[in-house]
PDB file of C-alpha atoms in Angstrom:
ATOM      1  CA  MET A   1     -58.854  27.552  63.019  1.00 84.00           C
ATOM      2  CA  ILE A   2     -60.074  28.359  66.517  1.00 77.00           C
ATOM      3  CA  GLU A   3     -63.650  28.442  65.183  1.00 82.00           C
ATOM      4  CA  LEU A   4     -63.056  24.893  63.903  1.00 82.00           C
ATOM      5  CA  GLY A   5     -61.895  23.772  67.357  1.00 81.00           C
ATOM      6  CA  ILE A   6     -58.147  23.760  66.604  1.00 81.00           C
ATOM      7  CA  ASN A   7     -56.150  25.224  69.492  1.00 82.00           C
ATOM      8  CA  THR A   8     -52.805  23.711  68.485  1.00 83.00           C
ATOM      9  CA  PRO A   9     -50.436  26.161  66.752  1.00 86.00           C
ATOM     10  CA  VAL A  10     -50.649  25.507  62.985  1.00 90.00           C
ATOM     11  CA  VAL A  11     -51.206  29.006  61.585  1.00 91.00           C
ATOM     12  CA  PRO A  12     -48.258  31.246  60.641  1.00 94.00           C
ATOM     13  CA  MET A  13     -48.132  34.466  62.634  1.00 93.00           C
ATOM     14  CA  TRP A  14     -45.729  36.131  60.199  1.00 95.00           C
ATOM     15  CA  LEU A  15     -45.444  36.464  56.426  1.00 96.00           C
ATOM     16  CA  PRO A  16     -43.016  38.588  54.421  1.00 96.00           C
ATOM     17  CA  GLU A  17     -43.939  42.256  54.089  1.00 95.00           C
ATOM     18  CA  GLY A  18     -46.526  43.003  51.419  1.00 96.00           C
ATOM     19  CA  TYR A  19     -48.414  39.692  51.540  1.00 97.00           C
ATOM     20  CA  ALA A  20     -52.156  39.921  52.132  1.00 96.00           C
ATOM     21  CA  LEU A  21     -54.942  37.364  52.249  1.00 96.00           C
ATOM     22  CA  THR A  22     -56.507  37.003  48.777  1.00 97.00           C
ATOM     23  CA  GLU A  23     -58.571  33.847  49.235  1.00 97.00           C
ATOM     24  CA  LEU A  24     -59.945  31.802  52.107  1.00 96.00           C
ATOM     25  CA  LYS A  25     -62.091  28.684  51.674  1.00 97.00           C
ATOM     26  CA  VAL A  26     -63.445  26.162  54.150  1.00 95.00           C
ATOM     27  CA  ALA A  27     -64.886  22.928  52.759  1.00 94.00           C
ATOM     28  CA  SER A  28     -66.630  20.447  55.013  1.00 92.00           C
ATOM     29  CA  MET A  29     -66.767  16.852  53.840  1.00 88.00           C
ATOM     30  CA  ARG A  30     -67.996  13.680  55.425  1.00 86.00           C
ATOM     31  CA  SER A  31     -64.642  12.594  56.858  1.00 87.00           C
ATOM     32  CA  SER A  32     -62.742  15.894  57.056  1.00 90.00           C
ATOM     33  CA  THR A  33     -62.749  19.664  56.820  1.00 93.00           C
ATOM     34  CA  LYS A  34     -60.291  21.415  54.534  1.00 95.00           C
ATOM     35  CA  VAL A  35     -59.125  24.994  54.954  1.00 95.00           C
ATOM     36  CA  TYR A  36     -57.354  26.761  52.088  1.00 97.00           C
ATOM     37  CA  ALA A  37     -55.765  30.208  52.330  1.00 96.00           C
ATOM     38  CA  ASN A  38     -53.841  32.106  49.682  1.00 98.00           C
ATOM     39  CA  PHE A  39     -51.715  35.180  50.341  1.00 97.00           C
ATOM     40  CA  ALA A  40     -50.208  37.344  47.598  1.00 97.00           C
ATOM     41  CA  ASP A  41     -47.930  40.344  47.279  1.00 95.00           C
ATOM     42  CA  GLY A  42     -48.905  41.242  43.719  1.00 90.00           C
ATOM     43  CA  GLU A  43     -46.296  39.003  42.067  1.00 92.00           C
ATOM     44  CA  ASN A  44     -45.961  35.890  44.222  1.00 94.00           C
ATOM     45  CA  SER A  45     -48.281  33.860  46.379  1.00 96.00           C
ATOM     46  CA  ILE A  46     -48.082  31.676  49.456  1.00 97.00           C
ATOM     47  CA  THR A  47     -50.571  28.849  49.902  1.00 97.00           C
ATOM     48  CA  VAL A  48     -51.509  27.369  53.262  1.00 97.00           C
ATOM     49  CA  GLN A  49     -53.782  24.315  53.468  1.00 97.00           C
ATOM     50  CA  TYR A  50     -55.091  22.307  56.385  1.00 95.00           C
ATOM     51  CA  LYS A  51     -56.972  19.027  56.566  1.00 95.00           C
ATOM     52  CA  LEU A  52     -58.822  18.333  59.788  1.00 92.00           C
ATOM     53  CA  ALA A  53     -59.804  14.675  59.732  1.00 81.00           C
ATOM     54  CA  VAL A  54     -62.528  13.107  61.851  1.00 70.00           C
ATOM     55  CA  ALA A  55     -60.430   9.928  62.086  1.00 59.00           C
ATOM     56  CA  ALA A  56     -56.768   9.233  61.415  1.00 52.00           C
ATOM     57  CA  THR A  57     -55.877   9.410  57.735  1.00 51.00           C
ATOM     58  CA  THR A  58     -52.981   8.348  55.565  1.00 54.00           C
ATOM     59  CA  THR A  59     -52.650  11.163  53.052  1.00 52.00           C
ATOM     60  CA  GLN A  60     -49.721  10.607  50.728  1.00 52.00           C
ATOM     61  CA  TYR A  61     -47.834  13.293  48.874  1.00 51.00           C
ATOM     62  CA  GLU A  62     -46.049  12.174  45.730  1.00 53.00           C
ATOM     63  CA  VAL A  63     -42.389  13.041  45.570  1.00 53.00           C
ATOM     64  CA  LYS A  64     -40.761  12.266  42.254  1.00 53.00           C
ATOM     65  CA  ASN A  65     -37.112  13.005  41.531  1.00 52.00           C
ATOM     66  CA  ARG A  66     -37.004  15.577  44.313  1.00 62.00           C
ATOM     67  CA  LYS A  67     -34.774  15.919  47.308  1.00 81.00           C
ATOM     68  CA  VAL A  68     -36.640  15.686  50.597  1.00 90.00           C
ATOM     69  CA  GLU A  69     -35.393  17.596  53.623  1.00 94.00           C
ATOM     70  CA  VAL A  70     -36.732  17.630  57.169  1.00 95.00           C
ATOM     71  CA  TYR A  71     -36.834  20.919  59.061  1.00 96.00           C
ATOM     72  CA  GLU A  72     -37.347  20.764  62.822  1.00 95.00           C
ATOM     73  CA  SER A  73     -38.926  23.743  64.550  1.00 93.00           C
ATOM     74  CA  PHE A  74     -39.952  23.760  68.200  1.00 88.00           C
ATOM     75  CA  GLY A  75     -40.209  19.954  68.287  1.00 88.00           C
ATOM     76  CA  ALA A  76     -42.292  19.644  65.108  1.00 91.00           C
ATOM     77  CA  TYR A  77     -40.864  18.036  61.966  1.00 95.00           C
ATOM     78  CA  HIS A  78     -41.669  19.545  58.570  1.00 96.00           C
ATOM     79  CA  THR A  79     -40.956  17.607  55.379  1.00 96.00           C
ATOM     80  CA  MET A  80     -39.744  20.016  52.746  1.00 96.00           C
ATOM     81  CA  THR A  81     -39.480  19.543  48.987  1.00 95.00           C
ATOM     82  CA  GLU A  82     -38.783  21.723  45.981  1.00 93.00           C
ATOM     83  CA  ASN A  83     -40.563  21.454  42.629  1.00 90.00           C
ATOM     84  CA  GLU A  84     -39.471  23.813  39.874  1.00 88.00           C
ATOM     85  CA  LYS A  85     -38.335  26.395  42.456  1.00 89.00           C
ATOM     86  CA  GLU A  86     -41.560  26.194  44.483  1.00 94.00           C
ATOM     87  CA  LEU A  87     -40.809  25.139  48.038  1.00 95.00           C
ATOM     88  CA  SER A  88     -43.373  23.246  50.064  1.00 96.00           C
ATOM     89  CA  ALA A  89     -43.491  21.960  53.607  1.00 97.00           C
ATOM     90  CA  VAL A  90     -45.911  19.356  54.946  1.00 96.00           C
ATOM     91  CA  TRP A  91     -46.387  18.271  58.528  1.00 94.00           C
ATOM     92  CA  GLU A  92     -48.939  16.925  60.953  1.00 93.00           C
ATOM     93  CA  LYS A  93     -49.695  18.484  64.306  1.00 89.00           C
ATOM     94  CA  SER A  94     -52.316  17.104  66.705  1.00 85.00           C
ATOM     95  CA  GLY A  95     -54.309  15.460  63.930  1.00 88.00           C
ATOM     96  CA  VAL A  96     -54.146  18.424  61.533  1.00 92.00           C
ATOM     97  CA  GLU A  97     -52.375  17.862  58.213  1.00 95.00           C
ATOM     98  CA  CYS A  98     -50.657  21.063  57.091  1.00 95.00           C
ATOM     99  CA  LEU A  99     -49.187  22.280  53.809  1.00 97.00           C
ATOM    100  CA  LEU A 100     -47.305  25.514  53.176  1.00 97.00           C
ATOM    101  CA  ALA A 101     -46.056  26.312  49.653  1.00 97.00           C
ATOM    102  CA  GLY A 102     -44.677  29.194  47.644  1.00 97.00           C
ATOM    103  CA  TYR A 103     -41.852  30.545  45.516  1.00 95.00           C
ATOM    104  CA  LEU A 104     -39.767  31.565  48.512  1.00 94.00           C
ATOM    105  CA  GLU A 105     -36.189  31.498  49.677  1.00 94.00           C
ATOM    106  CA  LYS A 106     -35.594  28.593  52.050  1.00 95.00           C
ATOM    107  CA  GLU A 107     -34.759  30.951  54.941  1.00 96.00           C
ATOM    108  CA  VAL A 108     -38.082  32.777  54.437  1.00 96.00           C
ATOM    109  CA  LEU A 109     -39.981  29.484  54.511  1.00 96.00           C
ATOM    110  CA  TYR A 110     -38.143  28.584  57.721  1.00 96.00           C
ATOM    111  CA  ALA A 111     -39.121  31.948  59.251  1.00 96.00           C
ATOM    112  CA  ILE A 112     -42.781  31.417  58.323  1.00 96.00           C
ATOM    113  CA  ILE A 113     -42.718  27.944  59.881  1.00 96.00           C
ATOM    114  CA  ASP A 114     -40.996  29.254  63.020  1.00 95.00           C
ATOM    115  CA  SER A 115     -43.693  31.940  63.354  1.00 95.00           C
ATOM    116  CA  ILE A 116     -46.293  29.197  63.817  1.00 94.00           C
ATOM    117  CA  TYR A 117     -44.759  28.334  67.173  1.00 91.00           C
ATOM    118  CA  ARG A 118     -43.766  31.833  68.266  1.00 83.00           C
ATOM    119  CA  ARG A 119     -44.850  35.345  67.367  1.00 53.00           C
ATOM    120  CA  GLU A 120     -41.756  36.800  65.623  1.00 49.00           C
ATOM    121  CA  PRO A 121     -39.426  35.173  63.058  1.00 48.00           C
TER     122      PRO A 121
END
């Protein structure tokens, strides 16, 4: 993210033991750059996506028949949903749209989010 000019904390500094990077893609488009990272532990995966827009955008995420929860961490608000046991969190920080998703316990997702703003969960 630093190579893309993003100095704001948006990248998790901690993942559960055993997870390793399995895929990393950067796609530049006319109005934005998207970064996609996938981490896996052999059985499960965690996806992290970022959208860096040239101008303000209005990305919408469809939520159908799902409970929406807001998790606050270090002054940032993360909208969390669950879809067939996959938890996801979306938020915006300094113009960067962020998505974190995986089949995780809620407390683990919270710890990953907290690690964005500090080193240890």
